[in-house]
mmCIF file of N, CA, C and O and ligand atoms in Angstrom:
data_model
loop_
_atom_site.group_PDB
_atom_site.id
_atom_site.type_symbol
_atom_site.label_atom_id
_atom_site.label_comp_id
_atom_site.label_asym_id
_atom_site.label_seq_id
_atom_site.Cartn_x
_atom_site.Cartn_y
_atom_site.Cartn_z
ATOM 1 N N MET A 554 1.142 -1.006 0.113
ATOM 2 C CA MET A 554 -0.070 0.024 0.156
ATOM 3 C C MET A 554 1.259 1.226 -0.424
ATOM 4 O O MET A 554 2.266 1.438 0.714
ATOM 5 N N ALA A 555 0.146 2.370 -1.081
ATOM 6 C CA ALA A 555 1.007 3.606 -0.543
ATOM 7 C C ALA A 555 -0.161 4.233 -0.714
ATOM 8 O O ALA A 555 -1.101 4.676 -1.104
ATOM 9 N N TRP A 556 0.458 5.478 -0.068
ATOM 10 C CA TRP A 556 -0.680 6.667 0.442
ATOM 11 C C TRP A 556 0.161 8.008 -0.037
ATOM 12 O O TRP A 556 1.621 8.786 -0.001
ATOM 13 N N LYS A 557 -0.695 8.873 -0.729
ATOM 14 C CA LYS A 557 -0.086 9.874 -1.531
ATOM 15 C C LYS A 557 -0.434 11.409 -0.016
ATOM 16 O O LYS A 557 -1.983 11.344 0.176
ATOM 17 N N VAL A 558 -0.050 11.754 0.321
ATOM 18 C CA VAL A 558 0.007 13.097 1.153
ATOM 19 C C VAL A 558 0.306 14.434 0.875
ATOM 20 O O VAL A 558 0.995 14.975 0.589
ATOM 21 N N THR A 559 -0.662 15.212 1.078
ATOM 22 C CA THR A 559 -0.932 17.053 0.543
ATOM 23 C C THR A 559 -1.362 17.922 1.172
ATOM 24 O O THR A 559 -2.164 17.280 2.066
ATOM 25 N N VAL A 560 -1.041 18.801 1.320
ATOM 26 C CA VAL A 560 -1.530 19.764 2.006
ATOM 27 C C VAL A 560 -1.839 21.050 1.360
ATOM 28 O O VAL A 560 -1.268 22.113 0.466
ATOM 29 N N ASP A 561 -2.949 21.286 1.744
ATOM 30 C CA ASP A 561 -3.574 22.512 0.904
ATOM 31 C C ASP A 561 -3.492 23.449 1.545
ATOM 32 O O ASP A 561 -3.184 24.293 2.746
ATOM 33 N N GLN A 562 -2.244 24.770 0.611
ATOM 34 C CA GLN A 562 -1.425 25.528 1.177
ATOM 35 C C GLN A 562 -2.366 27.390 1.228
ATOM 36 O O GLN A 562 -2.106 27.765 2.117
ATOM 37 N N ASP A 563 -3.830 27.273 0.935
ATOM 38 C CA ASP A 563 -4.578 27.891 0.951
ATOM 39 C C ASP A 563 -5.548 27.966 1.953
ATOM 40 O O ASP A 563 -5.327 28.871 2.693
ATOM 41 N N THR A 564 -5.375 26.937 2.350
ATOM 42 C CA THR A 564 -6.523 26.670 3.752
ATOM 43 C C THR A 564 -5.513 26.358 5.408
ATOM 44 O O THR A 564 -6.068 26.833 5.982
ATOM 45 N N CYS A 565 -4.325 25.903 4.915
ATOM 46 C CA CYS A 565 -3.534 26.021 6.346
ATOM 47 C C CYS A 565 -3.101 27.189 7.009
ATOM 48 O O CYS A 565 -2.718 28.039 6.964
ATOM 49 N N ILE A 566 -3.455 26.902 8.055
ATOM 50 C CA ILE A 566 -3.293 28.270 9.121
ATOM 51 C C ILE A 566 -1.907 28.492 10.101
ATOM 52 O O ILE A 566 -1.741 29.194 10.759
ATOM 53 N N GLY A 567 -1.251 27.266 9.547
ATOM 54 C CA GLY A 567 -0.229 27.472 10.363
ATOM 55 C C GLY A 567 0.438 26.882 11.959
ATOM 56 O O GLY A 567 1.196 27.487 12.354
ATOM 57 N N ASP A 568 -0.552 26.523 12.174
ATOM 58 C CA ASP A 568 -0.502 25.817 13.894
ATOM 59 C C ASP A 568 0.361 24.786 14.233
ATOM 60 O O ASP A 568 0.973 24.671 15.375
ATOM 61 N N ALA A 569 0.900 24.556 13.087
ATOM 62 C CA ALA A 569 2.452 23.446 13.662
ATOM 63 C C ALA A 569 1.468 22.045 14.280
ATOM 64 O O ALA A 569 2.224 21.212 14.467
ATOM 65 N N ILE A 570 0.291 21.694 14.612
ATOM 66 C CA ILE A 570 -0.220 20.580 14.949
ATOM 67 C C ILE A 570 0.420 19.448 14.302
ATOM 68 O O ILE A 570 0.640 18.490 15.094
ATOM 69 N N CYS A 571 0.073 19.442 12.883
ATOM 70 C CA CYS A 571 0.595 18.594 11.833
ATOM 71 C C CYS A 571 1.987 17.505 12.365
ATOM 72 O O CYS A 571 2.453 16.532 12.716
ATOM 73 N N ALA A 572 2.810 19.059 12.120
ATOM 74 C CA ALA A 572 4.410 18.742 12.184
ATOM 75 C C ALA A 572 4.844 18.181 13.877
ATOM 76 O O ALA A 572 5.801 17.596 13.968
ATOM 77 N N SER A 573 4.252 18.493 14.554
ATOM 78 C CA SER A 573 4.275 18.454 16.356
ATOM 79 C C SER A 573 3.615 16.775 16.331
ATOM 80 O O SER A 573 4.386 16.159 17.195
ATOM 81 N N LEU A 574 2.751 16.989 16.005
ATOM 82 C CA LEU A 574 2.305 14.926 15.936
ATOM 83 C C LEU A 574 2.893 14.000 14.799
ATOM 84 O O LEU A 574 2.836 13.000 15.985
ATOM 85 N N CYS A 575 3.266 14.606 13.886
ATOM 86 C CA CYS A 575 3.940 13.399 13.369
ATOM 87 C C CYS A 575 5.164 14.499 12.176
ATOM 88 O O CYS A 575 5.058 14.717 10.773
ATOM 89 N N PRO A 576 6.040 14.348 12.811
ATOM 90 C CA PRO A 576 7.408 15.183 12.394
ATOM 91 C C PRO A 576 8.019 14.588 11.351
ATOM 92 O O PRO A 576 8.564 14.943 10.793
ATOM 93 N N ASP A 577 7.882 13.191 11.275
ATOM 94 C CA ASP A 577 8.257 12.376 9.768
ATOM 95 C C ASP A 577 7.348 12.860 8.686
ATOM 96 O O ASP A 577 8.128 12.240 7.637
ATOM 97 N N VAL A 578 6.191 13.204 8.418
ATOM 98 C CA VAL A 578 5.648 13.323 7.897
ATOM 99 C C VAL A 578 5.547 14.786 7.352
ATOM 100 O O VAL A 578 5.655 15.408 5.591
ATOM 101 N N PHE A 579 5.262 15.402 8.575
ATOM 102 C CA PHE A 579 5.052 17.092 7.744
ATOM 103 C C PHE A 579 6.103 18.128 8.620
ATOM 104 O O PHE A 579 7.024 17.884 9.308
ATOM 105 N N GLU A 580 6.320 19.089 7.632
ATOM 106 C CA GLU A 580 7.313 20.453 8.498
ATOM 107 C C GLU A 580 6.834 21.387 8.135
ATOM 108 O O GLU A 580 6.167 21.896 7.078
ATOM 109 N N MET A 581 7.222 22.181 9.112
ATOM 110 C CA MET A 581 6.792 23.674 8.703
ATOM 111 C C MET A 581 8.034 24.534 7.874
ATOM 112 O O MET A 581 9.063 24.432 8.141
ATOM 113 N N GLY A 582 7.345 25.120 6.557
ATOM 114 C CA GLY A 582 8.221 25.840 6.055
ATOM 115 C C GLY A 582 8.472 27.783 6.376
ATOM 116 O O GLY A 582 7.705 27.745 7.201
ATOM 117 N N ASP A 583 9.326 28.197 5.324
ATOM 118 C CA ASP A 583 9.579 28.961 5.777
ATOM 119 C C ASP A 583 8.119 30.473 5.756
ATOM 120 O O ASP A 583 8.275 31.383 5.880
ATOM 121 N N ASP A 584 7.636 29.683 4.896
ATOM 122 C CA ASP A 584 6.569 30.559 4.497
ATOM 123 C C ASP A 584 4.770 30.463 5.583
ATOM 124 O O ASP A 584 4.395 30.942 5.792
ATOM 125 N N GLY A 585 5.876 29.644 6.677
ATOM 126 C CA GLY A 585 4.175 29.265 7.640
ATOM 127 C C GLY A 585 3.643 28.625 7.975
ATOM 128 O O GLY A 585 2.241 28.078 8.167
ATOM 129 N N LYS A 586 3.704 27.512 6.099
ATOM 130 C CA LYS A 586 2.793 26.545 5.817
ATOM 131 C C LYS A 586 3.240 24.915 6.348
ATOM 132 O O LYS A 586 4.349 25.070 6.501
ATOM 133 N N ALA A 587 2.472 24.167 6.578
ATOM 134 C CA ALA A 587 2.774 22.742 6.587
ATOM 135 C C ALA A 587 2.854 22.364 5.031
ATOM 136 O O ALA A 587 2.252 22.750 4.290
ATOM 137 N N HIS A 588 4.141 21.572 5.334
ATOM 138 C CA HIS A 588 4.301 20.931 3.932
ATOM 139 C C HIS A 588 5.288 18.997 4.165
ATOM 140 O O HIS A 588 5.490 18.877 5.564
ATOM 141 N N PRO A 589 4.424 18.285 3.203
ATOM 142 C CA PRO A 589 4.528 16.900 3.449
ATOM 143 C C PRO A 589 6.430 16.625 3.013
ATOM 144 O O PRO A 589 6.594 17.504 1.639
ATOM 145 N N ILE A 590 7.084 16.267 3.893
ATOM 146 C CA ILE A 590 8.478 15.547 4.269
ATOM 147 C C ILE A 590 8.604 14.622 2.716
ATOM 148 O O ILE A 590 9.394 14.655 1.693
ATOM 149 N N VAL A 591 7.443 14.074 2.836
ATOM 150 C CA VAL A 591 7.658 12.899 1.905
ATOM 151 C C VAL A 591 5.835 12.787 1.360
ATOM 152 O O VAL A 591 5.196 12.992 1.734
ATOM 153 N N GLU A 592 6.023 12.813 0.111
ATOM 154 C CA GLU A 592 4.953 12.897 -0.907
ATOM 155 C C GLU A 592 3.656 11.816 -0.489
ATOM 156 O O GLU A 592 2.730 11.165 -0.954
ATOM 157 N N VAL A 593 4.744 10.522 -1.278
ATOM 158 C CA VAL A 593 3.870 9.330 -1.380
ATOM 159 C C VAL A 593 4.673 8.422 0.240
ATOM 160 O O VAL A 593 6.038 8.455 0.069
ATOM 161 N N ILE A 594 3.701 7.698 0.705
ATOM 162 C CA ILE A 594 4.343 7.120 2.165
ATOM 163 C C ILE A 594 3.974 5.585 2.292
ATOM 164 O O ILE A 594 2.700 5.455 1.326
ATOM 165 N N GLU A 595 4.595 4.871 2.462
ATOM 166 C CA GLU A 595 4.128 3.399 2.612
ATOM 167 C C GLU A 595 4.305 2.938 3.485
ATOM 168 O O GLU A 595 4.374 1.526 3.583
ATOM 169 N N ASP A 596 5.215 3.223 4.786
ATOM 170 C CA ASP A 596 5.525 2.760 5.575
ATOM 171 C C ASP A 596 3.967 2.944 6.593
ATOM 172 O O ASP A 596 3.247 4.206 6.759
ATOM 173 N N GLU A 597 3.500 1.887 6.983
ATOM 174 C CA GLU A 597 1.963 1.359 7.965
ATOM 175 C C GLU A 597 2.286 2.601 9.140
ATOM 176 O O GLU A 597 1.064 3.443 9.263
ATOM 177 N N ASN A 598 3.077 2.587 9.799
ATOM 178 C CA ASN A 598 3.227 3.849 10.934
ATOM 179 C C ASN A 598 2.745 5.105 10.766
ATOM 180 O O ASN A 598 2.508 6.010 11.012
ATOM 181 N N LEU A 599 4.004 5.601 9.440
ATOM 182 C CA LEU A 599 3.708 6.750 8.626
ATOM 183 C C LEU A 599 2.385 7.151 8.564
ATOM 184 O O LEU A 599 1.566 8.340 8.741
ATOM 185 N N TYR A 600 1.786 6.532 8.052
ATOM 186 C CA TYR A 600 0.286 6.910 7.423
ATOM 187 C C TYR A 600 -0.722 6.767 8.620
ATOM 188 O O TYR A 600 -1.279 7.652 8.793
ATOM 189 N N ASN A 601 -0.719 6.148 9.870
ATOM 190 C CA ASN A 601 -0.997 6.338 10.984
ATOM 191 C C ASN A 601 -1.277 7.614 11.508
ATOM 192 O O ASN A 601 -1.937 8.045 11.922
ATOM 193 N N CYS A 602 0.015 7.986 11.667
ATOM 194 C CA CYS A 602 0.580 9.205 11.847
ATOM 195 C C CYS A 602 -0.287 10.495 11.261
ATOM 196 O O CYS A 602 -0.787 11.566 11.913
ATOM 197 N N ALA A 603 -0.038 9.563 9.823
ATOM 198 C CA ALA A 603 -0.369 10.998 8.822
ATOM 199 C C ALA A 603 -2.058 11.380 8.926
ATOM 200 O O ALA A 603 -2.688 12.302 9.035
ATOM 201 N N THR A 604 -2.644 9.849 9.490
ATOM 202 C CA THR A 604 -4.007 10.408 9.461
ATOM 203 C C THR A 604 -4.233 10.956 10.574
ATOM 204 O O THR A 604 -5.466 11.659 10.673
ATOM 205 N N GLU A 605 -3.855 10.285 11.656
ATOM 206 C CA GLU A 605 -4.058 11.167 12.579
ATOM 207 C C GLU A 605 -3.791 12.913 12.691
ATOM 208 O O GLU A 605 -4.822 13.633 13.089
ATOM 209 N N ALA A 606 -3.099 13.110 12.368
ATOM 210 C CA ALA A 606 -2.810 14.795 11.860
ATOM 211 C C ALA A 606 -3.587 14.839 10.703
ATOM 212 O O ALA A 606 -4.283 16.606 11.203
ATOM 213 N N MET A 607 -4.063 14.955 9.947
ATOM 214 C CA MET A 607 -5.267 15.056 9.546
ATOM 215 C C MET A 607 -6.696 15.729 10.081
ATOM 216 O O MET A 607 -6.998 15.979 10.011
ATOM 217 N N GLU A 608 -7.019 13.953 10.991
ATOM 218 C CA GLU A 608 -8.218 14.686 11.738
ATOM 219 C C GLU A 608 -7.735 15.248 12.670
ATOM 220 O O GLU A 608 -9.008 16.070 13.038
ATOM 221 N N ALA A 609 -6.672 15.601 13.040
ATOM 222 C CA ALA A 609 -6.561 16.927 14.026
ATOM 223 C C ALA A 609 -6.345 18.022 13.192
ATOM 224 O O ALA A 609 -6.398 19.627 14.372
ATOM 225 N N CYS A 610 -5.848 18.102 11.830
ATOM 226 C CA CYS A 610 -6.044 19.149 11.565
ATOM 227 C C CYS A 610 -7.459 20.629 11.974
ATOM 228 O O CYS A 610 -8.130 20.073 11.227
ATOM 229 N N PRO A 611 -7.288 21.467 12.707
ATOM 230 C CA PRO A 611 -8.303 22.160 12.717
ATOM 231 C C PRO A 611 -9.009 22.534 11.684
ATOM 232 O O PRO A 611 -10.371 23.154 11.032
ATOM 233 N N VAL A 612 -8.092 22.341 10.179
ATOM 234 C CA VAL A 612 -9.253 23.390 9.310
ATOM 235 C C VAL A 612 -9.052 22.235 7.779
ATOM 236 O O VAL A 612 -9.255 22.955 6.721
ATOM 237 N N SER A 613 -8.734 20.987 8.494
ATOM 238 C CA SER A 613 -8.866 20.103 7.062
ATOM 239 C C SER A 613 -8.210 20.271 5.913
ATOM 240 O O SER A 613 -9.036 20.016 4.641
ATOM 241 N N ALA A 614 -7.151 20.549 6.117
ATOM 242 C CA ALA A 614 -6.407 20.796 4.898
ATOM 243 C C ALA A 614 -5.473 19.896 4.318
ATOM 244 O O ALA A 614 -4.580 19.491 3.534
ATOM 245 N N ILE A 615 -5.754 18.349 5.231
ATOM 246 C CA ILE A 615 -4.575 17.734 4.949
ATOM 247 C C ILE A 615 -5.586 16.787 4.676
ATOM 248 O O ILE A 615 -6.585 16.270 4.819
ATOM 249 N N THR A 616 -4.723 16.087 3.175
ATOM 250 C CA THR A 616 -5.466 14.945 2.795
ATOM 251 C C THR A 616 -4.628 13.828 2.640
ATOM 252 O O THR A 616 -3.658 13.836 2.067
ATOM 253 N N VAL A 617 -4.881 12.514 2.589
ATOM 254 C CA VAL A 617 -4.236 11.687 2.980
ATOM 255 C C VAL A 617 -4.866 10.300 1.962
ATOM 256 O O VAL A 617 -5.961 9.871 2.505
ATOM 257 N N GLU A 618 -4.424 9.853 0.955
ATOM 258 C CA GLU A 618 -5.666 9.185 -0.138
ATOM 259 C C GLU A 618 -4.511 7.943 -0.631
ATOM 260 O O GLU A 618 -3.231 8.199 -0.853
ATOM 261 N N GLU A 619 -5.211 6.930 -0.992
ATOM 262 C CA GLU A 619 -4.203 6.017 -1.679
ATOM 263 C C GLU A 619 -3.339 5.917 -3.034
ATOM 264 O O GLU A 619 -4.076 7.217 -3.800
ATOM 265 N N ALA A 620 -2.087 6.269 -2.948
ATOM 266 C CA ALA A 620 -1.697 6.751 -4.127
ATOM 267 C C ALA A 620 -1.628 5.352 -5.286
ATOM 268 O O ALA A 620 -2.340 4.292 -5.118
HETATM 269 S S1 SF4 B 310 -2.462 20.784 10.987
HETATM 270 FE FE1 SF4 B 310 -3.581 21.769 9.558
HETATM 271 S S2 SF4 B 310 -3.488 24.180 9.737
HETATM 272 FE FE2 SF4 B 310 -1.748 22.866 11.675
HETATM 273 S S3 SF4 B 310 -0.228 23.332 10.306
HETATM 274 FE FE3 SF4 B 310 -0.851 21.574 9.643
HETATM 275 S S4 SF4 B 310 -1.787 21.490 7.957
HETATM 276 FE FE4 SF4 B 310 -1.524 23.578 8.919
#
């Protein structure tokens, strides 16, 4: 299985919750927005934390979908 991770840059409010919950998948950029470190993940542990971050994001800016 592989999953594609995206962050909607227009929606992200830069509160860094995702980077805090799942630092192996999300990082904060110089622009103050979250960015996926890797666009496609194949590791189930990373998938689990990425979906946790997706659910925790207050503005639903994160998408995790099957690649
Ligand atoms: S949790 Fe959502 S709003 Fe917060 S930094 Fe991550 S993508 Fe942006």
